[in-house]
Short mmCIF file of N, CA and C in Angstrom, two decimals:
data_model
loop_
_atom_site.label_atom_id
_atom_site.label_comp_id
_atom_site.label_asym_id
_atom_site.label_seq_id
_atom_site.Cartn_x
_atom_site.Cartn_y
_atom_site.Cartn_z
N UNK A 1 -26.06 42.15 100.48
CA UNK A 1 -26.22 41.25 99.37
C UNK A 1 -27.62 41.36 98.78
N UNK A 2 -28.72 41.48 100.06
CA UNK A 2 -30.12 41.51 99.24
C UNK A 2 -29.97 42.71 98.19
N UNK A 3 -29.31 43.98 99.11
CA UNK A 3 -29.74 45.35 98.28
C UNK A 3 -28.68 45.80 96.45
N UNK A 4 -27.77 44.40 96.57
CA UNK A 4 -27.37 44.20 95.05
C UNK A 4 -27.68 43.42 94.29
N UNK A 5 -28.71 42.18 94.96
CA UNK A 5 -29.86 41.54 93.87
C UNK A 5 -30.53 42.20 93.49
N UNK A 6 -31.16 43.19 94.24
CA UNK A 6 -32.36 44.09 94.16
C UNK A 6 -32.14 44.94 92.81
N UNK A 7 -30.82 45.34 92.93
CA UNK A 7 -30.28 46.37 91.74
C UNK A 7 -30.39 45.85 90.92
N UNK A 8 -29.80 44.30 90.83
CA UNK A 8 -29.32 43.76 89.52
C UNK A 8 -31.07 43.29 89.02
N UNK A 9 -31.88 42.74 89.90
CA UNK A 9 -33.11 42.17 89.35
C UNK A 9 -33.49 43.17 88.84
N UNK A 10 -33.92 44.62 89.02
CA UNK A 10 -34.01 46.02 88.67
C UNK A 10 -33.69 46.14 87.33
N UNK A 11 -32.41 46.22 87.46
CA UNK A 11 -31.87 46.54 86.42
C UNK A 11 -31.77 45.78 85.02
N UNK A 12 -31.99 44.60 85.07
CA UNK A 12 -32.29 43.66 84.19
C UNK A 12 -33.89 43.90 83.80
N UNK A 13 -34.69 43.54 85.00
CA UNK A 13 -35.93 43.66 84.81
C UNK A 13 -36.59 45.34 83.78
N UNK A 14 -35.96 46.39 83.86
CA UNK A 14 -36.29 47.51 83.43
C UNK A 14 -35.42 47.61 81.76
N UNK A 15 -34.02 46.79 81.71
CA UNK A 15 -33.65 46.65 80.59
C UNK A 15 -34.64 45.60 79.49
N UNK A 16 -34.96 44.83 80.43
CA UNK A 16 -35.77 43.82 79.53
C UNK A 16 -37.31 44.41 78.66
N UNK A 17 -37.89 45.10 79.81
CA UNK A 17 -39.05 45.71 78.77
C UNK A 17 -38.93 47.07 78.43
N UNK A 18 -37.80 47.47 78.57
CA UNK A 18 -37.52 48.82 77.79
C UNK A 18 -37.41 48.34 76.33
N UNK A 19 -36.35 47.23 76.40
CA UNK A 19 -36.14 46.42 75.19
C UNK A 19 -37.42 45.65 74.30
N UNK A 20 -38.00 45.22 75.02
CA UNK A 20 -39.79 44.79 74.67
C UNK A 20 -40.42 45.65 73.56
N UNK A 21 -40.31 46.84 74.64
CA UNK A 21 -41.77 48.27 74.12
C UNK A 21 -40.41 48.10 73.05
N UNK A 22 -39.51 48.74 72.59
CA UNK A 22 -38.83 49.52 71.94
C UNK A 22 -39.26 48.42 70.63
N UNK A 23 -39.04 46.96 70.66
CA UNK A 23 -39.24 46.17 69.70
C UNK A 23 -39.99 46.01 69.18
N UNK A 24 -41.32 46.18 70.20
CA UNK A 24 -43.12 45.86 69.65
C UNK A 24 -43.44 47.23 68.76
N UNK A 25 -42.66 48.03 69.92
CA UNK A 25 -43.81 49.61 68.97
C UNK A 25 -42.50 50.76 68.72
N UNK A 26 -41.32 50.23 68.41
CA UNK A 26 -40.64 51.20 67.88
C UNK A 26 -39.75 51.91 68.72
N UNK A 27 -38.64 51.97 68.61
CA UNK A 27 -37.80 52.73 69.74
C UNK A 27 -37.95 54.59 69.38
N UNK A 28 -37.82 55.29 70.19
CA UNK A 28 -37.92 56.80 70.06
C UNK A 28 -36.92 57.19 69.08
N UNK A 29 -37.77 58.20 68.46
CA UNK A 29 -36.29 58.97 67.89
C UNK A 29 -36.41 60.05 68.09
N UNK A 30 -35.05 61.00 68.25
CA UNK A 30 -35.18 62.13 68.71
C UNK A 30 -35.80 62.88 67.38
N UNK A 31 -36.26 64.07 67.36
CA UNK A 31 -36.95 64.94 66.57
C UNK A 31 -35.87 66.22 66.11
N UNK A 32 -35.98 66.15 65.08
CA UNK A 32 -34.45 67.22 64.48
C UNK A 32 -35.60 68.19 63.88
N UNK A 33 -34.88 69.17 63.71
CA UNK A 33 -35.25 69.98 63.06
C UNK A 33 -34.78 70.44 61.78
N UNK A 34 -35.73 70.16 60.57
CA UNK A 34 -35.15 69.91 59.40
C UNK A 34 -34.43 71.17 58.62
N UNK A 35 -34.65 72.33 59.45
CA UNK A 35 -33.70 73.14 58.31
C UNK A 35 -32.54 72.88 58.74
N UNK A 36 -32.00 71.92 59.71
CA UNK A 36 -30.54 71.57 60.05
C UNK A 36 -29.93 71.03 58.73
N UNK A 37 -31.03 70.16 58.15
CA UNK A 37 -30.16 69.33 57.03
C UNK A 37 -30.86 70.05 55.61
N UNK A 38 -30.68 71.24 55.61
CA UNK A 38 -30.90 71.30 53.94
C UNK A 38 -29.58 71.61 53.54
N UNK A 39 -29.79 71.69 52.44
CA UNK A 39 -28.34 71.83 51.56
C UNK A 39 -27.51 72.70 51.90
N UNK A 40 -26.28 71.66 52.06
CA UNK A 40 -24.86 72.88 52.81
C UNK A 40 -24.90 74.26 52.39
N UNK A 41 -24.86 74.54 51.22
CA UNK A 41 -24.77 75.57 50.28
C UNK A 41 -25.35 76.18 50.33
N UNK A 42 -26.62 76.63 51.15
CA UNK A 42 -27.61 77.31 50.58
C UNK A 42 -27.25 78.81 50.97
N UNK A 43 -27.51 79.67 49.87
CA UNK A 43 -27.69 80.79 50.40
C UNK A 43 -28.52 81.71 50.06
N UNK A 44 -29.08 82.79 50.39
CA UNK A 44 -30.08 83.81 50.30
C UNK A 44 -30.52 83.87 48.72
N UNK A 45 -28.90 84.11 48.04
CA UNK A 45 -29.26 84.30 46.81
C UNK A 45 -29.86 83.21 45.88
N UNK A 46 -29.59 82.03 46.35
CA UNK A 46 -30.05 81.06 45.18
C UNK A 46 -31.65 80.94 45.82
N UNK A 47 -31.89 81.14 46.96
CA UNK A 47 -33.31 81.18 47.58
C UNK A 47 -34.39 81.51 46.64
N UNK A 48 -33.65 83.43 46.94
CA UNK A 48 -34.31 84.37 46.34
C UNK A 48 -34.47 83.93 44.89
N UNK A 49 -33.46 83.55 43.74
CA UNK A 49 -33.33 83.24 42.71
C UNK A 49 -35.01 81.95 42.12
N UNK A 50 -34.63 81.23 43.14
CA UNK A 50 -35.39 79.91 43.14
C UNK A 50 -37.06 80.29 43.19
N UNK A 51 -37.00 80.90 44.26
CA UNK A 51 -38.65 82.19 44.34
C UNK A 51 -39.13 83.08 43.13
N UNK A 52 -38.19 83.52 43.20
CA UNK A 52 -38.55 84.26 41.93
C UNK A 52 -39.05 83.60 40.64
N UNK A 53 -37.72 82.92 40.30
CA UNK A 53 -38.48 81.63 38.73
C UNK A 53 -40.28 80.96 38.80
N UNK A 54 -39.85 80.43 40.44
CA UNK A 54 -41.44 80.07 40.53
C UNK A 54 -42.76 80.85 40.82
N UNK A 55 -42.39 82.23 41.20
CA UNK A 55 -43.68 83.05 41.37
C UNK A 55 -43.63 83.39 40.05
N UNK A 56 -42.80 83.84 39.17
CA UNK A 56 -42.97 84.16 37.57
C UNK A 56 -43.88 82.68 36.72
N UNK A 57 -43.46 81.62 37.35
CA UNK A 57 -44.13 80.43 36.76
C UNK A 57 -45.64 80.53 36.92
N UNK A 58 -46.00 80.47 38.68
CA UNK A 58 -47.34 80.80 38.80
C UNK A 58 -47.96 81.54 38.35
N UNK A 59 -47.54 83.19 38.15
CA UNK A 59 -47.89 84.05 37.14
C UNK A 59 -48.50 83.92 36.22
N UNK A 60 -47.65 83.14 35.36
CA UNK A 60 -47.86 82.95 33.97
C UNK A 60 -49.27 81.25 33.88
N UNK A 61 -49.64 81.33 35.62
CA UNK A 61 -50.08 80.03 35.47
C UNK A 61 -52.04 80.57 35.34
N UNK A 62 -51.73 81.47 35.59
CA UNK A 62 -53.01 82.27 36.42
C UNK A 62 -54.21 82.37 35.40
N UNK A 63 -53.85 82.60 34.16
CA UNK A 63 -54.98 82.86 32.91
C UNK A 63 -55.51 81.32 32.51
N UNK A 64 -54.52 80.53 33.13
CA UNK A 64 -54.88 79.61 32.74
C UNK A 64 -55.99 78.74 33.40
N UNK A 65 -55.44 79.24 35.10
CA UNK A 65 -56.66 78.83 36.29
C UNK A 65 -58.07 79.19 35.84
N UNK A 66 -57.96 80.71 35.42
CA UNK A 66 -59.14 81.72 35.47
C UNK A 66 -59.94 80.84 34.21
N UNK A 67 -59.10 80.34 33.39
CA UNK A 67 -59.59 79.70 32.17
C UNK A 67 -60.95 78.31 32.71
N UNK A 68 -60.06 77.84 33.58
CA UNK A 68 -60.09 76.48 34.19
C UNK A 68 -61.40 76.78 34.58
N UNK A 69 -61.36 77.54 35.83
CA UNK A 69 -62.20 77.67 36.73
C UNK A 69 -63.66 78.13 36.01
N UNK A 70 -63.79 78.82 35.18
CA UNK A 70 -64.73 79.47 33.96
C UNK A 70 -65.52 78.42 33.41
N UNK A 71 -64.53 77.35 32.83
CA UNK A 71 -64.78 76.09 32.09
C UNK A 71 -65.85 74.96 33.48
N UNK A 72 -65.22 75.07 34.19
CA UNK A 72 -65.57 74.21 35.07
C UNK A 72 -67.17 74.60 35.62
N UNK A 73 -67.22 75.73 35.96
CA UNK A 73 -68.38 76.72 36.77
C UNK A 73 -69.47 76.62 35.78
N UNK A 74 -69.45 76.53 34.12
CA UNK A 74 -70.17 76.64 33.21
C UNK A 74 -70.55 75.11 32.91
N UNK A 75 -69.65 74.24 32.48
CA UNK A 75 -69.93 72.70 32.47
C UNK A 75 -70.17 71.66 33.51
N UNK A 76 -69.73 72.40 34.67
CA UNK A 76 -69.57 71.06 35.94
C UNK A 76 -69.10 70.17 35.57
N UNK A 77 -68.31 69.78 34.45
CA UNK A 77 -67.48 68.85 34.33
C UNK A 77 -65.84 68.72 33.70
N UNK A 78 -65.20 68.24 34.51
CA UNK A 78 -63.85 68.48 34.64
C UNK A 78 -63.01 68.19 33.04
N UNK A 79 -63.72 67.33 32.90
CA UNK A 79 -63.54 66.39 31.16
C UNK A 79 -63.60 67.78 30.26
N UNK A 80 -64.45 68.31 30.22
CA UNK A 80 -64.48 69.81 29.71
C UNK A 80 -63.53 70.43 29.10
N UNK A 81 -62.93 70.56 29.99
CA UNK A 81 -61.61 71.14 29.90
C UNK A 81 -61.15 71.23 28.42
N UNK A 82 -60.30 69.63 28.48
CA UNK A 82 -60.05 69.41 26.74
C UNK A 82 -60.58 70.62 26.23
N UNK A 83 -61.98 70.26 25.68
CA UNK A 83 -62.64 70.82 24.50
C UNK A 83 -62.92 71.81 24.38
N UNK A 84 -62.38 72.56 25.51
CA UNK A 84 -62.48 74.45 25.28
C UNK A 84 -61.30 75.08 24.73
N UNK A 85 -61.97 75.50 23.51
CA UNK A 85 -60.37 76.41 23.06
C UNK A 85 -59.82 77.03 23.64
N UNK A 86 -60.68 78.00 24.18
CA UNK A 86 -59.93 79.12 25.14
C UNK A 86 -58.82 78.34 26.75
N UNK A 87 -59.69 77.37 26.88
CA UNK A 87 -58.43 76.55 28.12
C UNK A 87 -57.48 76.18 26.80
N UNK A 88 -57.40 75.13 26.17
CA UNK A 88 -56.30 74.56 25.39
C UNK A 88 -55.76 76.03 24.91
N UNK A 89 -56.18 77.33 24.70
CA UNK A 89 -55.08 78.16 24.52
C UNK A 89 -54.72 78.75 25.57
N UNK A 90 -55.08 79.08 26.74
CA UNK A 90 -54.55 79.40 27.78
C UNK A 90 -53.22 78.69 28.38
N UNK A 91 -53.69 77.11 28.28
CA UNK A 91 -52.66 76.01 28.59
C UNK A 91 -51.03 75.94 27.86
N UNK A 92 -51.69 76.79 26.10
CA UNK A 92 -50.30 76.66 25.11
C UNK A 92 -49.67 77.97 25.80
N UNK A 93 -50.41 79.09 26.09
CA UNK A 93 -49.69 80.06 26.45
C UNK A 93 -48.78 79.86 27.44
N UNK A 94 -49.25 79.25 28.35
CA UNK A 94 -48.75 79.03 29.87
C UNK A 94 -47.15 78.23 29.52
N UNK A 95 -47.28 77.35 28.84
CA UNK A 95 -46.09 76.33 28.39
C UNK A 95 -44.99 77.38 27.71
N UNK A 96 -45.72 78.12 26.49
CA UNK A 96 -44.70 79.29 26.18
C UNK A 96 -43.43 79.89 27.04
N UNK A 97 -44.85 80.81 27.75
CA UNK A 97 -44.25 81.62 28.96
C UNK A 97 -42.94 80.90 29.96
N UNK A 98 -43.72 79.59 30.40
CA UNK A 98 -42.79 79.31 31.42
C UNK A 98 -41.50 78.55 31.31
N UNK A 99 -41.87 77.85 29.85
CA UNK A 99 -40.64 77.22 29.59
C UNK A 99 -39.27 78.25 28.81
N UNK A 100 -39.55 79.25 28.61
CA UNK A 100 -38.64 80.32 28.35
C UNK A 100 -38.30 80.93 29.82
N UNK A 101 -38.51 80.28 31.06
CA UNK A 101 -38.15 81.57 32.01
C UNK A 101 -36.41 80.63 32.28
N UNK A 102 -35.58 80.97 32.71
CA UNK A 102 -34.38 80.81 33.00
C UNK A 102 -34.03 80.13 34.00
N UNK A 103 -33.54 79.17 34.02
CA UNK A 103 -33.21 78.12 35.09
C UNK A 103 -31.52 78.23 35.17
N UNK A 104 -30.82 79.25 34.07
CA UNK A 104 -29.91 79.54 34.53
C UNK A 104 -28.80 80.07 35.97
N UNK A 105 -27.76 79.30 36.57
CA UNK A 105 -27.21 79.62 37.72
C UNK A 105 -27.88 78.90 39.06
N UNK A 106 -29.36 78.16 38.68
CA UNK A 106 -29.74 77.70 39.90
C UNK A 106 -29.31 76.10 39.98
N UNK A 107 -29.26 75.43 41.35
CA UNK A 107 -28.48 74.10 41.36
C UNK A 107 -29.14 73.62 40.69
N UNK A 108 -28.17 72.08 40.15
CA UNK A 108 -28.24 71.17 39.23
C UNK A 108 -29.97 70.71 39.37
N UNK A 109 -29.86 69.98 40.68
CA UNK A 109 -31.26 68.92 41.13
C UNK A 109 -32.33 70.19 40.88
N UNK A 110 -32.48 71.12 41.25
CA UNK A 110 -33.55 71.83 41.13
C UNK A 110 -33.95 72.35 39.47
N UNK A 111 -32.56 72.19 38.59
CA UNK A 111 -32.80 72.70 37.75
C UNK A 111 -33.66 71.41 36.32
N UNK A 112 -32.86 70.27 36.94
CA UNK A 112 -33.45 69.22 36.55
C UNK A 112 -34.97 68.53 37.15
N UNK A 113 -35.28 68.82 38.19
CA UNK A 113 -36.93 68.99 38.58
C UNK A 113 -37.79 70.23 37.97
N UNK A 114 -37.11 71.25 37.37
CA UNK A 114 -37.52 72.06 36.70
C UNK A 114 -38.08 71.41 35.40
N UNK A 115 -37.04 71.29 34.51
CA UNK A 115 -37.33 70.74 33.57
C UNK A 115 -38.19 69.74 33.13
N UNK A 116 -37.88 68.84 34.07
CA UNK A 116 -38.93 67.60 34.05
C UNK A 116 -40.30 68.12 34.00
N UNK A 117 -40.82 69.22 34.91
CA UNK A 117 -42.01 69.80 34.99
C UNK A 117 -42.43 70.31 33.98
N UNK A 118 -41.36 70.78 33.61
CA UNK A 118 -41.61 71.70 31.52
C UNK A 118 -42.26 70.40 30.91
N UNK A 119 -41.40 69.86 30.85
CA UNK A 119 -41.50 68.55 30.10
C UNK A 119 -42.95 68.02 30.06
N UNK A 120 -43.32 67.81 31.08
CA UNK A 120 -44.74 67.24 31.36
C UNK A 120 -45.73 67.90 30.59
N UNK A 121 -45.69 69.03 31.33
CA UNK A 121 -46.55 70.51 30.36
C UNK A 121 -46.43 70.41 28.93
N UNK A 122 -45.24 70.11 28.48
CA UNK A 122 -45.11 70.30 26.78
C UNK A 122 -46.05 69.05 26.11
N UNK A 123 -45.82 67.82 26.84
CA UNK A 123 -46.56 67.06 26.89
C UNK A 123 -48.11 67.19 26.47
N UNK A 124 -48.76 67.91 27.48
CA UNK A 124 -50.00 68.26 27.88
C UNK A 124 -50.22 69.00 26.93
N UNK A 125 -49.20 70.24 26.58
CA UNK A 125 -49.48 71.19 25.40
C UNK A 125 -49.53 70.09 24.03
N UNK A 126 -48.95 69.58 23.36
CA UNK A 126 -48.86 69.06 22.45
C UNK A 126 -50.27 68.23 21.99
N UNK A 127 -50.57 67.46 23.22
CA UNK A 127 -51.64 67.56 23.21
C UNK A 127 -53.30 67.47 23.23
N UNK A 128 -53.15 68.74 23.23
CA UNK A 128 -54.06 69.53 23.72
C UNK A 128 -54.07 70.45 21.97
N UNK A 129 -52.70 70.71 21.29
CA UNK A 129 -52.89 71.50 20.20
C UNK A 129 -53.88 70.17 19.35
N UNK A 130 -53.30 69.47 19.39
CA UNK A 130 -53.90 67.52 18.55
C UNK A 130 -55.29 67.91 18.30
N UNK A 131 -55.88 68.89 19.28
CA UNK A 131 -57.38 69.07 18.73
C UNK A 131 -57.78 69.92 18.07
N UNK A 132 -56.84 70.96 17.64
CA UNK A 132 -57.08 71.78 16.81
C UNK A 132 -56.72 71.37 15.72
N UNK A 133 -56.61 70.01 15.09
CA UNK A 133 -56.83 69.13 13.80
C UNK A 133 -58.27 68.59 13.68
N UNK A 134 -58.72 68.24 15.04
CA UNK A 134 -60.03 67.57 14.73
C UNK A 134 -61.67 68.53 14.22
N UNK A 135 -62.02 67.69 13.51
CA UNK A 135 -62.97 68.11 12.48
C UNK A 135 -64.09 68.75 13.71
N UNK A 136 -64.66 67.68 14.91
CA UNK A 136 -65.63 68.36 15.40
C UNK A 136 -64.89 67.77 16.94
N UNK A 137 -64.45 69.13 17.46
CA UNK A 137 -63.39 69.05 18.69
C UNK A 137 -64.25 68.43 20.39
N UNK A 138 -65.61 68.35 19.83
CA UNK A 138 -66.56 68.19 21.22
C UNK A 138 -67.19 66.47 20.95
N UNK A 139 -66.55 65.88 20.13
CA UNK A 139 -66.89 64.73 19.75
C UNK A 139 -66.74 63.74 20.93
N UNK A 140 -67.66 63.00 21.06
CA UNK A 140 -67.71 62.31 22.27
C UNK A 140 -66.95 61.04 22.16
N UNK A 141 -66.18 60.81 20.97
CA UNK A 141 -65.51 59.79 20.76
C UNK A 141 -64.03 60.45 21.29
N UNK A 142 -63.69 61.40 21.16
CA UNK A 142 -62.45 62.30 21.74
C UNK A 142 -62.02 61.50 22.55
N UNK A 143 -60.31 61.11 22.57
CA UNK A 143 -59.67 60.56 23.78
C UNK A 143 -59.54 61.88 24.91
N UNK A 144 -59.52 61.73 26.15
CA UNK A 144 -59.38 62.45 26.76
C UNK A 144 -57.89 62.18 27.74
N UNK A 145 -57.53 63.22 27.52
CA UNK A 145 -55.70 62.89 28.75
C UNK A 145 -55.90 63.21 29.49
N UNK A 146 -55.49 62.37 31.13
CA UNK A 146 -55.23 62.66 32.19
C UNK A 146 -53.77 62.41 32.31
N UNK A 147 -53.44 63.63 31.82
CA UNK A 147 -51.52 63.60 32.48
C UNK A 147 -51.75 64.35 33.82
N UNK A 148 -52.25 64.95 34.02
CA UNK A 148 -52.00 65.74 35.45
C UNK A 148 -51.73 65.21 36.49
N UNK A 149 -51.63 63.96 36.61
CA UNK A 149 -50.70 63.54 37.96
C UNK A 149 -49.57 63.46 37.28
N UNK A 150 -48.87 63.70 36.37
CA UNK A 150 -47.56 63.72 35.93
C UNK A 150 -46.90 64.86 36.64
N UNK A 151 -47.87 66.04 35.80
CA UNK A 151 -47.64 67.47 36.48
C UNK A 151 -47.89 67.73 37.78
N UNK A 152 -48.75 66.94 38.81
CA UNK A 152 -48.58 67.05 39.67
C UNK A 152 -47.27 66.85 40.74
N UNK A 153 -46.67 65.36 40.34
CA UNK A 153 -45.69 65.00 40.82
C UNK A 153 -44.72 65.96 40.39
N UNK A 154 -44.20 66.42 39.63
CA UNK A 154 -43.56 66.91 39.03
C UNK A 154 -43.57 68.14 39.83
N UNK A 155 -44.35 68.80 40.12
CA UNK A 155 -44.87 70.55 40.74
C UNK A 155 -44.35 69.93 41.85
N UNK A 156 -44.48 68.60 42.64
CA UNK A 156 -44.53 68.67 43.70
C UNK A 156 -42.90 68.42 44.41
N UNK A 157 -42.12 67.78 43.04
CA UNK A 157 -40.75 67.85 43.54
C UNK A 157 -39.69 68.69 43.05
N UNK A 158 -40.13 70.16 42.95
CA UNK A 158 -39.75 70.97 42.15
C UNK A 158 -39.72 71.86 43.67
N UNK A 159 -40.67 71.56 44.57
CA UNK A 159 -41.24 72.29 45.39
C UNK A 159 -40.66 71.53 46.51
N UNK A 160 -40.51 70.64 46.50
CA UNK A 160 -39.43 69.93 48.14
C UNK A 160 -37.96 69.93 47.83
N UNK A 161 -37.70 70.45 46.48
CA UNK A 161 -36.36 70.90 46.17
C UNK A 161 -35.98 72.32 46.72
N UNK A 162 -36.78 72.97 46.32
CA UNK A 162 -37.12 74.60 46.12
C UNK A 162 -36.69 74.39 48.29
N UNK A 163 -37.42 73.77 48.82
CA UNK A 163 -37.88 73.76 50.52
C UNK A 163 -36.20 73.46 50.40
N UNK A 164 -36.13 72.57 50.23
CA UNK A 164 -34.54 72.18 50.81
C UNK A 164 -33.41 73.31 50.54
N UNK A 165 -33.67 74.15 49.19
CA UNK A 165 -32.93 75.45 49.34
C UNK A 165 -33.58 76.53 50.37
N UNK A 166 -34.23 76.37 51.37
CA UNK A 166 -34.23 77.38 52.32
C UNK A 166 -35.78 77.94 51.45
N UNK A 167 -36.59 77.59 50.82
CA UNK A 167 -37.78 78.30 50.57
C UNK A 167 -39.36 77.93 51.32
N UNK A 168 -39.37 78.71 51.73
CA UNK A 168 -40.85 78.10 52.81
C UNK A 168 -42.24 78.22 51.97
N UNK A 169 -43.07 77.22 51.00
CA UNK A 169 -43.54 76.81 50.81
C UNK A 169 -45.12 76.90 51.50
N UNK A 170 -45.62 77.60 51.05
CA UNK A 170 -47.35 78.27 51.45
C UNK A 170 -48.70 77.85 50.30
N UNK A 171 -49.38 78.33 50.42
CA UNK A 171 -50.36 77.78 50.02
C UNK A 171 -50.32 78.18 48.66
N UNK A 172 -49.33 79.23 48.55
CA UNK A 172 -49.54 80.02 47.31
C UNK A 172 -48.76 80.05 46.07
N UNK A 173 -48.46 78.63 46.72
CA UNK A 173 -47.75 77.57 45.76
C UNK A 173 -48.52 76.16 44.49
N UNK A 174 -49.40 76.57 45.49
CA UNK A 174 -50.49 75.26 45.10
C UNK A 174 -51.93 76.31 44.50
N UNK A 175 -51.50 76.84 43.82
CA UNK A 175 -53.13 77.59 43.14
C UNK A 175 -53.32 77.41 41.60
#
């Protein structure tokens, strides 16, 4: 009789603060491994497809960095930007280029995080042309746009879409 109190006090006693910890600080969860759950569908080809559109995007993103980076190294200031023709034409080019590349055949959600990203950019392009009306383009009265967390968000769920079709996502995504 003692040695089935013993169990039962045990056994209560070890249910009770298992139940405790699990409540105070969270019960465990097991750890999956997420390419289990990407999209049923996926296959090589829409991968490859999906890679491709976006290294052609970055591509076409690159004159525009080199633009950036130029602007920046010479002014130390980011505001800059705007008021350099050569970035605001680098930037129209870039919008050109990428919003003509083909989002044809790739899934819906990715193709619509695509777009949205165009979108932003056209945005940014538009403008950005707005100053090639103004009389003296370095005017310190100039509004200045910060859309780029638009485009950021935007890049960035274009890119956990892109992951969920099977694309592994490197640094050389983000340049």
């Amino acid at each position: 009789m003692k040695i089935l109190l013993g169990i039962v006090a045990f056994t209560l006693t070890f249910g009770l603060s298992s139940t405790l910890v699990g409540l105070l600080f969270g019960f465990p969860q097991a750890e999956v491994e997420s390419s289990k759950y990407r999209v049923r569908h996926q296959s090589s080809a829409t991968t490859y497809k999906i890679k491709r559109l976006l290294k052609r995007d970055i591509a076409n993103g690159i004159p525009r960095h080199v633009e950036a980076r130029r602007v920046f190294q010479t002014e130390r200031n980011i505001s800059s930007l705007d008021k350099s023709p050569a970035y605001r034409s680098a930037v129209i080019r870039y919008v050109e280029k990428s919003s003509n590349l083909s989002d044809a055949g790739l899934p819906r959600d990715f193709q619509y995080a695509w777009r949205k990203h165009m979108s932003a950019w056209k945005n940014r392009a538009i403008y950005l042309k707005s100053f090639d009306n103004l009389s003296n383009p370095n005017s310190s009265t100039m509004n200045l746009s910060d859309d780029s967390g638009e485009i950021n968000e935007t890049w960035d769920q274009v890119l956990r879409i892109a992951e969920r079709y099977g694309l592994e996502i490197d640094g050389s995504y983000y340049r």
